[in-house]
Amino acid sequence: MSASSSAGGAVLVLNAGSSSLKYQLVHPETEEVSAEGIAERIGDHDSSITHTQGGKEVVETRAMPDHLAAVEFMMGLFAEGGIDLSAAGLTAVGHRVVHGGRTFFHPTRITAEVISEIDRISTLAPLHNPANLVGIEAARELLPEVPSVAVFDTAFFHGLPDSAATYAIDRGVADLHAIRRYGFHGTSHQYVSEQAAVFLGRDLADINQIVLHLGNGASASAIAGGQPIDTTMGMTPLEGLVMGTRSGDIDPGIVLHLNRVAHLSVDQIDTLLNKQSGLKGLCGENDFRAITEKMATGDASARKAYDVYIHRLRRYLGAYMIELGRVDAITFTAGVGENAVSVRADALAGLETYGIRIDPQRNEIRAKHARQISADDSTIDVLVVPTNEELAIARQSAAVVAGS
Ligand code: AMP
């Protein structure tokens, strides 16, 4: 990251969670990041902000009762570093919004009507959309002159084929309650699949890809010629792969059993499946670095968590290879995908008969840029492509403002 004397033309990207606010000031064309940071534990007495600007990181602890206070505090830190956000000539504030429901398929300029529609859709994403909205309201209040744009995590998957988007439940109930598979992490899957095509020097429209976004949340997608044909997350981000704290796929009968027999309430089951399951539920850790360290000491629960994680990943990999018919590239991204050498090796081990051959030396290389980790004689190219959701949101936001 380099210092910037002017933030003119930049986009302030905000990703508001229930008690956090991640932000980045990035120029959509030069890709220059002027500053970035995260406010955490908003609403608690010990809330803090970590802010990096001009190569200098500051960590400040201060009570931030709400997101408005967090945005205000963030703006003060920008000002201390020489950037007055309200007078900097920002192109836009770009907001990550998790669920666009059946309404939003494109990045959308935020108006009062858009806010009330995002609010209406909140029933589909009660853990995410209300938090996103709080961030939107705070930015609109403190930066009223700057256009704000919502970029939806579901948008990329809007065109999923009906057969992939439909749950086999009563049609009347499904239609009434907007129950279908929406998919999430769309900004990342789109960005990474485009970057993979650029890296390979191939036309996006000509290649079939599997993208494995493995972070604390995790999802896979099958993309044919730039169009997603399947993805692992569904109506909510709970479906699919094993994640840091989310279960991924389970038999829905388990939910009924937990309610009827274990007498857990809906909210308790929600917390169990979203916050206390996945890797954390299996071994007490949701960070792969800790799991790897525990495995090295012979810890059986860490080993089991790892094995379940890899098993689920391979199951979807196999499914997507069949769905796509021909696969040109498999790409790993996000925190685990970009860094966990053993996950990449184990996910693709023994698949030489399917044209997949990892080069162990290439797989060991740690880098921040896109790279190939397959051997030259691998029929399918295996890549690591760092995701950059902030840049993608900035570009999409700037495009909306330019077009409106
Ligand atoms: P993300 O949600 O994309 O920020 O990914 C966060 C996750 O990436 C963390 O919870 C870790 O499990 C994982 N991660 C980050 N760095 C490493 C690393 N060097 N080795 C293994 N896993 C990592």
Short mmCIF file of C-alpha atoms and ligand atoms in Angstrom, two decimals:
data_model
loop_
_atom_site.label_atom_id
_atom_site.label_comp_id
_atom_site.label_asym_id
_atom_site.label_seq_id
_atom_site.Cartn_x
_atom_site.Cartn_y
_atom_site.Cartn_z
CA MET A 1 0.00 0.00 0.00
CA SER A 2 1.34 3.44 -0.82
CA ALA A 3 0.59 6.87 0.61
CA SER A 4 -1.67 9.11 -1.39
CA SER A 5 -1.78 12.87 -1.30
CA SER A 6 -5.13 12.91 -3.07
CA ALA A 7 -8.08 10.58 -2.81
CA GLY A 8 -9.86 12.18 -5.77
CA GLY A 9 -11.71 9.60 -7.84
CA ALA A 10 -11.30 6.91 -5.19
CA VAL A 11 -14.11 4.77 -3.82
CA LEU A 12 -14.64 4.19 -0.11
CA VAL A 13 -15.65 0.54 0.18
CA LEU A 14 -17.58 -0.38 3.33
CA ASN A 15 -18.40 -3.87 4.56
CA ALA A 16 -20.52 -3.56 7.68
CA GLY A 17 -21.05 -6.61 9.88
CA SER A 18 -23.18 -6.81 13.01
CA SER A 19 -20.35 -5.55 15.23
CA SER A 20 -17.66 -4.69 12.73
CA LEU A 21 -16.94 -2.31 9.88
CA LYS A 22 -14.27 -3.12 7.31
CA TYR A 23 -13.25 -0.32 5.00
CA GLN A 24 -10.85 0.49 2.23
CA LEU A 25 -10.22 3.61 0.18
CA VAL A 26 -9.20 2.38 -3.24
CA HIS A 27 -8.90 3.90 -6.67
CA PRO A 28 -10.87 1.74 -9.13
CA GLU A 29 -8.48 2.35 -12.04
CA THR A 30 -5.02 2.70 -10.54
CA GLU A 31 -5.92 0.09 -7.86
CA GLU A 32 -4.05 2.30 -5.39
CA VAL A 33 -5.16 1.66 -1.82
CA SER A 34 -4.83 4.93 0.14
CA ALA A 35 -6.03 3.53 3.45
CA GLU A 36 -7.83 0.58 4.95
CA GLY A 37 -8.92 -0.70 8.29
CA ILE A 38 -11.45 -2.43 10.48
CA ALA A 39 -13.52 -1.30 13.44
CA GLU A 40 -14.31 -4.21 15.73
CA ARG A 41 -16.58 -4.96 18.68
CA ILE A 42 -18.81 -1.99 17.79
CA GLY A 43 -21.38 -1.60 20.56
CA ASP A 44 -19.01 -2.96 23.23
CA HIS A 45 -17.09 -0.83 25.70
CA ASP A 46 -13.76 -2.09 24.33
CA SER A 47 -14.38 -1.43 20.63
CA SER A 48 -11.27 -0.67 18.61
CA ILE A 49 -10.21 0.39 15.16
CA THR A 50 -7.13 -0.73 13.25
CA HIS A 51 -6.31 1.83 10.57
CA THR A 52 -3.49 1.73 8.01
CA GLN A 53 -2.67 4.79 5.96
CA GLY A 54 0.55 5.84 4.29
CA GLY A 55 2.21 2.60 5.37
CA LYS A 56 1.52 3.33 9.06
CA GLU A 57 -0.81 1.18 11.17
CA VAL A 58 -2.55 2.62 14.21
CA VAL A 59 -4.71 0.67 16.63
CA GLU A 60 -7.00 2.81 18.77
CA THR A 61 -9.44 1.66 21.40
CA ARG A 62 -12.47 3.80 22.01
CA ALA A 63 -16.10 3.16 22.87
CA MET A 64 -18.04 3.13 19.59
CA PRO A 65 -21.68 2.66 20.55
CA ASP A 66 -22.86 2.17 16.97
CA HIS A 67 -21.80 2.18 13.30
CA LEU A 68 -22.37 5.92 13.03
CA ALA A 69 -19.73 6.41 15.73
CA ALA A 70 -17.43 3.96 13.92
CA VAL A 71 -17.72 5.83 10.59
CA GLU A 72 -17.14 9.13 12.43
CA PHE A 73 -14.05 7.74 14.17
CA MET A 74 -12.79 6.29 10.88
CA MET A 75 -13.21 9.69 9.17
CA GLY A 76 -11.19 11.31 11.98
CA LEU A 77 -8.34 8.84 11.42
CA PHE A 78 -8.42 9.54 7.67
CA ALA A 79 -8.24 13.28 8.45
CA GLU A 80 -5.26 12.78 10.78
CA GLY A 81 -3.54 11.06 7.86
CA GLY A 82 -4.30 14.02 5.59
CA ILE A 83 -7.49 12.86 3.82
CA ASP A 84 -10.71 14.77 4.43
CA LEU A 85 -13.19 12.23 3.09
CA SER A 86 -16.04 14.73 2.75
CA ALA A 87 -13.93 17.05 0.57
CA ALA A 88 -11.71 14.49 -1.18
CA GLY A 89 -13.77 14.18 -4.36
CA LEU A 90 -14.71 10.53 -3.80
CA THR A 91 -16.45 8.87 -6.74
CA ALA A 92 -18.67 6.74 -4.52
CA VAL A 93 -19.12 4.88 -1.30
CA GLY A 94 -19.49 1.22 -2.31
CA HIS A 95 -21.32 -1.01 0.15
CA ARG A 96 -21.14 -4.78 0.27
CA VAL A 97 -24.69 -6.02 0.75
CA VAL A 98 -25.09 -9.74 1.34
CA HIS A 99 -28.58 -10.51 0.04
CA GLY A 100 -30.22 -8.98 -3.02
CA GLY A 101 -33.16 -11.42 -2.92
CA ARG A 102 -35.27 -11.57 -6.08
CA THR A 103 -34.93 -7.80 -6.55
CA PHE A 104 -31.30 -6.83 -7.04
CA PHE A 105 -29.16 -8.47 -9.75
CA HIS A 106 -26.85 -5.54 -10.46
CA PRO A 107 -24.90 -3.00 -8.44
CA THR A 108 -27.49 -0.39 -7.55
CA ARG A 109 -27.34 3.31 -6.68
CA ILE A 110 -28.73 3.66 -3.18
CA THR A 111 -31.92 5.69 -2.71
CA ALA A 112 -34.55 5.72 0.02
CA GLU A 113 -36.53 3.14 -2.01
CA VAL A 114 -33.49 0.88 -2.38
CA ILE A 115 -32.91 1.07 1.37
CA SER A 116 -36.46 0.00 2.14
CA GLU A 117 -36.23 -2.89 -0.34
CA ILE A 118 -32.93 -4.11 1.19
CA ASP A 119 -34.71 -3.87 4.54
CA ARG A 120 -37.65 -5.91 3.24
CA ILE A 121 -35.27 -8.60 1.98
CA SER A 122 -33.65 -8.78 5.44
CA THR A 123 -35.91 -11.69 6.36
CA LEU A 124 -33.78 -13.76 3.94
CA ALA A 125 -30.51 -12.69 5.59
CA PRO A 126 -31.30 -11.64 9.15
CA LEU A 127 -27.67 -11.92 10.25
CA HIS A 128 -26.32 -9.77 7.42
CA ASN A 129 -28.62 -7.31 5.65
CA PRO A 130 -29.61 -5.30 8.77
CA ALA A 131 -25.91 -4.79 9.56
CA ASN A 132 -25.21 -3.77 5.97
CA LEU A 133 -28.05 -1.25 6.19
CA VAL A 134 -26.68 0.32 9.34
CA GLY A 135 -23.41 0.94 7.48
CA ILE A 136 -25.31 2.45 4.56
CA GLU A 137 -27.28 4.81 6.80
CA ALA A 138 -24.14 5.91 8.66
CA ALA A 139 -22.24 6.69 5.46
CA ARG A 140 -25.19 8.54 3.95
CA GLU A 141 -25.46 10.68 7.05
CA LEU A 142 -21.77 11.54 7.30
CA LEU A 143 -20.92 11.73 3.58
CA PRO A 144 -24.22 13.02 2.14
CA GLU A 145 -22.64 14.48 -1.02
CA VAL A 146 -21.05 11.21 -2.13
CA PRO A 147 -23.19 8.79 -4.18
CA SER A 148 -23.58 5.43 -2.50
CA VAL A 149 -23.88 2.13 -4.33
CA ALA A 150 -24.89 -1.32 -3.10
CA VAL A 151 -23.01 -4.31 -4.52
CA PHE A 152 -24.80 -7.57 -3.80
CA ASP A 153 -23.12 -10.84 -2.88
CA THR A 154 -25.89 -12.77 -4.59
CA ALA A 155 -25.95 -10.86 -7.91
CA PHE A 156 -23.42 -12.93 -9.85
CA PHE A 157 -25.49 -16.08 -9.30
CA HIS A 158 -28.77 -14.53 -10.42
CA GLY A 159 -28.71 -16.47 -13.69
CA LEU A 160 -28.15 -19.93 -12.18
CA PRO A 161 -30.03 -22.51 -14.23
CA ASP A 162 -33.41 -23.32 -12.68
CA SER A 163 -32.34 -26.90 -12.04
CA ALA A 164 -29.46 -25.65 -9.84
CA ALA A 165 -31.44 -22.87 -8.18
CA THR A 166 -34.54 -24.86 -7.23
CA TYR A 167 -35.12 -26.75 -3.98
CA ALA A 168 -37.34 -29.78 -4.35
CA ILE A 169 -40.02 -28.55 -1.98
CA ASP A 170 -43.64 -27.56 -2.46
CA ARG A 171 -43.72 -24.87 -5.18
CA GLY A 172 -46.42 -22.80 -3.52
CA VAL A 173 -44.48 -22.56 -0.25
CA ALA A 174 -41.21 -21.87 -2.07
CA ASP A 175 -42.66 -19.09 -4.22
CA LEU A 176 -44.52 -17.46 -1.36
CA HIS A 177 -41.40 -17.28 0.79
CA ALA A 178 -38.78 -16.61 -1.92
CA ILE A 179 -37.11 -19.94 -1.18
CA ARG A 180 -34.53 -20.74 -3.86
CA ARG A 181 -30.78 -21.05 -4.12
CA TYR A 182 -29.26 -17.56 -4.42
CA GLY A 183 -25.54 -18.21 -3.89
CA PHE A 184 -23.11 -15.86 -2.10
CA HIS A 185 -19.51 -14.62 -2.37
CA GLY A 186 -20.55 -13.67 -5.91
CA THR A 187 -18.29 -10.63 -6.09
CA SER A 188 -15.31 -12.86 -5.31
CA HIS A 189 -16.28 -15.71 -7.66
CA GLN A 190 -16.79 -13.24 -10.51
CA TYR A 191 -13.55 -11.33 -9.87
CA VAL A 192 -11.44 -14.45 -9.42
CA SER A 193 -12.85 -16.20 -12.49
CA GLU A 194 -12.13 -13.08 -14.59
CA GLN A 195 -8.60 -12.83 -13.19
CA ALA A 196 -8.01 -16.54 -13.84
CA ALA A 197 -8.91 -16.02 -17.51
CA VAL A 198 -6.55 -13.03 -17.69
CA PHE A 199 -3.77 -15.08 -16.06
CA LEU A 200 -4.27 -17.91 -18.55
CA GLY A 201 -4.42 -15.45 -21.45
CA ARG A 202 -7.74 -16.96 -22.51
CA ASP A 203 -11.12 -15.56 -23.31
CA LEU A 204 -13.44 -15.91 -20.31
CA ALA A 205 -16.22 -17.03 -22.66
CA ASP A 206 -14.11 -19.99 -23.85
CA ILE A 207 -13.23 -21.60 -20.54
CA ASN A 208 -14.92 -23.70 -17.90
CA GLN A 209 -13.79 -23.12 -14.35
CA ILE A 210 -14.25 -24.27 -10.79
CA VAL A 211 -13.56 -21.54 -8.23
CA LEU A 212 -12.93 -22.56 -4.62
CA HIS A 213 -13.38 -19.56 -2.31
CA LEU A 214 -12.05 -20.95 0.95
CA GLY A 215 -12.02 -18.34 3.70
CA ASN A 216 -13.71 -18.30 7.07
CA GLY A 217 -16.87 -18.59 4.97
CA ALA A 218 -16.36 -20.98 2.06
CA SER A 219 -18.07 -21.69 -1.24
CA ALA A 220 -17.35 -23.30 -4.58
CA SER A 221 -18.75 -22.45 -7.98
CA ALA A 222 -18.88 -24.02 -11.42
CA ILE A 223 -18.57 -21.37 -14.13
CA ALA A 224 -19.07 -22.13 -17.81
CA GLY A 225 -17.84 -19.41 -20.17
CA GLY A 226 -18.13 -16.76 -17.46
CA GLN A 227 -21.67 -17.80 -16.42
CA PRO A 228 -22.11 -19.62 -13.10
CA ILE A 229 -24.03 -22.87 -13.49
CA ASP A 230 -23.87 -23.99 -9.86
CA THR A 231 -22.60 -22.90 -6.46
CA THR A 232 -22.52 -24.44 -3.02
CA MET A 233 -24.25 -21.75 -0.96
CA GLY A 234 -28.01 -21.66 -1.23
CA MET A 235 -30.86 -19.59 0.13
CA THR A 236 -28.46 -18.58 2.91
CA PRO A 237 -24.67 -18.80 3.26
CA LEU A 238 -25.14 -21.88 5.47
CA GLU A 239 -25.32 -24.48 2.69
CA GLY A 240 -22.43 -26.30 1.08
CA LEU A 241 -18.84 -26.61 2.21
CA VAL A 242 -17.64 -27.01 5.78
CA MET A 243 -16.69 -23.50 6.97
CA GLY A 244 -14.94 -21.88 9.92
CA THR A 245 -18.02 -21.83 12.14
CA ARG A 246 -20.84 -22.89 9.75
CA SER A 247 -21.86 -26.48 9.23
CA GLY A 248 -22.40 -26.37 5.49
CA ASP A 249 -24.68 -29.18 4.23
CA ILE A 250 -26.56 -31.15 6.85
CA ASP A 251 -29.64 -33.32 6.69
CA PRO A 252 -32.54 -30.88 7.30
CA GLY A 253 -33.98 -33.58 9.53
CA ILE A 254 -31.27 -32.67 12.05
CA VAL A 255 -32.91 -29.27 12.52
CA LEU A 256 -36.25 -30.96 13.29
CA HIS A 257 -34.55 -33.37 15.66
CA LEU A 258 -32.73 -30.57 17.49
CA ASN A 259 -36.04 -28.83 17.97
CA ARG A 260 -38.26 -31.81 18.82
CA VAL A 261 -35.86 -33.97 20.78
CA ALA A 262 -33.09 -31.65 22.01
CA HIS A 263 -35.64 -28.84 22.60
CA LEU A 264 -33.43 -26.18 21.08
CA SER A 265 -35.26 -23.05 19.93
CA VAL A 266 -35.00 -21.75 16.37
CA ASP A 267 -32.57 -19.05 17.54
CA GLN A 268 -30.43 -21.59 19.37
CA ILE A 269 -30.27 -23.80 16.29
CA ASP A 270 -29.41 -20.75 14.20
CA THR A 271 -26.50 -19.94 16.51
CA LEU A 272 -25.41 -23.60 16.66
CA LEU A 273 -25.27 -23.99 12.88
CA ASN A 274 -23.84 -20.56 12.05
CA LYS A 275 -21.46 -19.88 14.93
CA GLN A 276 -20.64 -23.14 16.72
CA SER A 277 -20.36 -25.64 13.89
CA GLY A 278 -17.99 -26.23 10.98
CA LEU A 279 -14.33 -26.53 11.93
CA LYS A 280 -14.99 -24.86 15.28
CA GLY A 281 -17.71 -27.31 16.16
CA LEU A 282 -15.52 -30.24 15.19
CA CYS A 283 -12.30 -29.26 16.95
CA GLY A 284 -12.76 -25.98 18.80
CA GLU A 285 -10.73 -23.97 16.26
CA ASN A 286 -11.92 -22.14 13.17
CA ASP A 287 -8.53 -20.88 12.02
CA PHE A 288 -6.65 -23.24 9.74
CA ARG A 289 -3.29 -22.19 11.16
CA ALA A 290 -4.35 -23.38 14.62
CA ILE A 291 -5.81 -26.58 13.17
CA THR A 292 -2.59 -27.36 11.31
CA GLU A 293 -0.57 -26.77 14.49
CA LYS A 294 -2.87 -29.05 16.49
CA MET A 295 -2.70 -31.75 13.82
CA ALA A 296 1.08 -31.64 14.01
CA THR A 297 0.84 -32.54 17.72
CA GLY A 298 -1.36 -35.54 16.90
CA ASP A 299 -4.65 -33.95 18.00
CA ALA A 300 -7.40 -36.34 16.83
CA SER A 301 -10.25 -33.82 16.73
CA ALA A 302 -8.23 -31.40 14.58
CA ARG A 303 -7.42 -34.28 12.21
CA LYS A 304 -11.08 -35.23 11.99
CA ALA A 305 -12.13 -31.62 11.31
CA TYR A 306 -9.55 -31.42 8.54
CA ASP A 307 -10.65 -34.71 7.00
CA VAL A 308 -14.34 -33.73 7.02
CA TYR A 309 -13.43 -30.39 5.43
CA ILE A 310 -11.42 -32.02 2.63
CA HIS A 311 -14.05 -34.73 2.08
CA ARG A 312 -16.80 -32.16 1.49
CA LEU A 313 -14.57 -30.13 -0.80
CA ARG A 314 -13.75 -33.14 -2.95
CA ARG A 315 -17.40 -34.14 -3.13
CA TYR A 316 -18.30 -30.80 -4.72
CA LEU A 317 -15.23 -30.82 -6.90
CA GLY A 318 -16.34 -34.12 -8.37
CA ALA A 319 -19.91 -32.90 -8.82
CA TYR A 320 -18.80 -29.75 -10.61
CA MET A 321 -16.43 -31.63 -12.91
CA ILE A 322 -19.38 -33.71 -14.06
CA GLU A 323 -21.69 -30.71 -14.35
CA LEU A 324 -19.18 -28.78 -16.45
CA GLY A 325 -18.18 -31.78 -18.57
CA ARG A 326 -14.89 -30.15 -19.49
CA VAL A 327 -12.86 -28.21 -16.92
CA ASP A 328 -10.04 -25.87 -17.97
CA ALA A 329 -9.11 -24.37 -14.61
CA ILE A 330 -9.56 -24.97 -10.90
CA THR A 331 -8.76 -21.88 -8.84
CA PHE A 332 -8.16 -21.53 -5.11
CA THR A 333 -8.80 -18.20 -3.41
CA ALA A 334 -9.46 -16.46 -0.02
CA GLY A 335 -7.57 -16.94 3.25
CA VAL A 336 -7.38 -20.74 3.29
CA GLY A 337 -7.28 -21.20 -0.49
CA GLU A 338 -4.47 -18.69 -0.92
CA ASN A 339 -2.38 -19.84 2.03
CA ALA A 340 -3.03 -23.42 3.12
CA VAL A 341 -0.63 -25.51 1.02
CA SER A 342 -1.84 -28.83 2.43
CA VAL A 343 -5.53 -28.08 1.75
CA ARG A 344 -4.74 -27.49 -1.92
CA ALA A 345 -2.61 -30.63 -2.12
CA ASP A 346 -5.14 -32.85 -0.31
CA ALA A 347 -8.19 -31.47 -2.15
CA LEU A 348 -6.66 -32.54 -5.46
CA ALA A 349 -4.62 -35.59 -4.42
CA GLY A 350 -4.86 -38.71 -6.59
CA LEU A 351 -6.81 -37.09 -9.42
CA GLU A 352 -4.19 -37.66 -12.12
CA THR A 353 -6.61 -39.85 -14.09
CA TYR A 354 -8.88 -36.80 -14.34
CA GLY A 355 -6.06 -34.67 -15.72
CA ILE A 356 -5.19 -32.91 -12.45
CA ARG A 357 -1.56 -32.93 -11.36
CA ILE A 358 -0.26 -30.50 -8.74
CA ASP A 359 3.42 -29.52 -8.82
CA PRO A 360 4.48 -29.80 -5.14
CA GLN A 361 7.21 -27.15 -5.46
CA ARG A 362 4.91 -24.65 -7.15
CA ASN A 363 2.26 -25.36 -4.53
CA GLU A 364 4.72 -24.42 -1.75
CA ILE A 365 5.40 -20.96 -3.16
CA ARG A 366 3.90 -18.19 -1.06
CA ALA A 367 3.02 -15.10 -3.04
CA LYS A 368 0.47 -12.35 -3.25
CA HIS A 369 0.01 -12.64 -7.01
CA ALA A 370 -1.87 -15.07 -9.26
CA ARG A 371 0.09 -18.23 -9.95
CA GLN A 372 -0.15 -21.70 -11.44
CA ILE A 373 0.41 -24.62 -9.08
CA SER A 374 -0.30 -27.45 -11.51
CA ALA A 375 2.44 -29.28 -13.37
CA ASP A 376 2.98 -28.42 -17.01
CA ASP A 377 1.54 -31.81 -18.06
CA SER A 378 -1.67 -31.29 -16.04
CA THR A 379 -4.63 -31.15 -18.45
CA ILE A 380 -6.51 -28.90 -16.04
CA ASP A 381 -4.69 -25.74 -14.93
CA VAL A 382 -4.75 -25.33 -11.16
CA LEU A 383 -4.30 -21.74 -10.01
CA VAL A 384 -4.11 -19.64 -6.89
CA VAL A 385 -5.66 -16.23 -7.52
CA PRO A 386 -5.91 -13.78 -4.62
CA THR A 387 -9.41 -12.39 -4.32
CA ASN A 388 -9.96 -8.66 -4.03
CA GLU A 389 -13.59 -7.99 -3.23
CA GLU A 390 -12.88 -4.37 -2.30
CA LEU A 391 -11.41 -3.58 -5.71
CA ALA A 392 -14.29 -5.36 -7.43
CA ILE A 393 -16.84 -3.41 -5.37
CA ALA A 394 -14.98 -0.14 -6.11
CA ARG A 395 -14.98 -0.83 -9.85
CA GLN A 396 -18.64 -1.80 -9.93
CA SER A 397 -19.62 1.24 -7.83
CA ALA A 398 -17.66 3.61 -10.06
CA ALA A 399 -19.30 2.08 -13.14
CA VAL A 400 -22.77 2.65 -11.67
CA VAL A 401 -21.99 6.29 -10.88
CA ALA A 402 -20.49 6.84 -14.36
CA GLY A 403 -23.57 5.35 -15.97
CA SER A 404 -26.15 7.25 -13.96
P1 AMP B 1 -10.85 -14.96 4.88
O1 AMP B 1 -12.23 -15.19 5.38
O2 AMP B 1 -10.71 -15.07 3.40
O3 AMP B 1 -10.22 -13.71 5.44
O4 AMP B 1 -9.96 -16.18 5.44
C1 AMP B 1 -9.69 -16.28 6.82
C2 AMP B 1 -9.14 -17.65 7.12
O5 AMP B 1 -7.99 -17.93 6.29
C3 AMP B 1 -8.60 -17.78 8.54
O6 AMP B 1 -9.61 -18.10 9.44
C4 AMP B 1 -7.61 -18.92 8.39
O7 AMP B 1 -8.30 -20.13 8.61
C5 AMP B 1 -7.16 -18.86 6.97
N1 AMP B 1 -5.76 -18.45 6.83
C6 AMP B 1 -5.27 -17.20 6.78
N2 AMP B 1 -3.92 -17.23 6.67
C7 AMP B 1 -3.55 -18.52 6.64
C8 AMP B 1 -2.30 -19.23 6.54
N3 AMP B 1 -1.15 -18.57 6.41
N4 AMP B 1 -2.34 -20.58 6.54
C9 AMP B 1 -3.52 -21.24 6.65
N5 AMP B 1 -4.71 -20.64 6.74
C10 AMP B 1 -4.74 -19.31 6.74
#
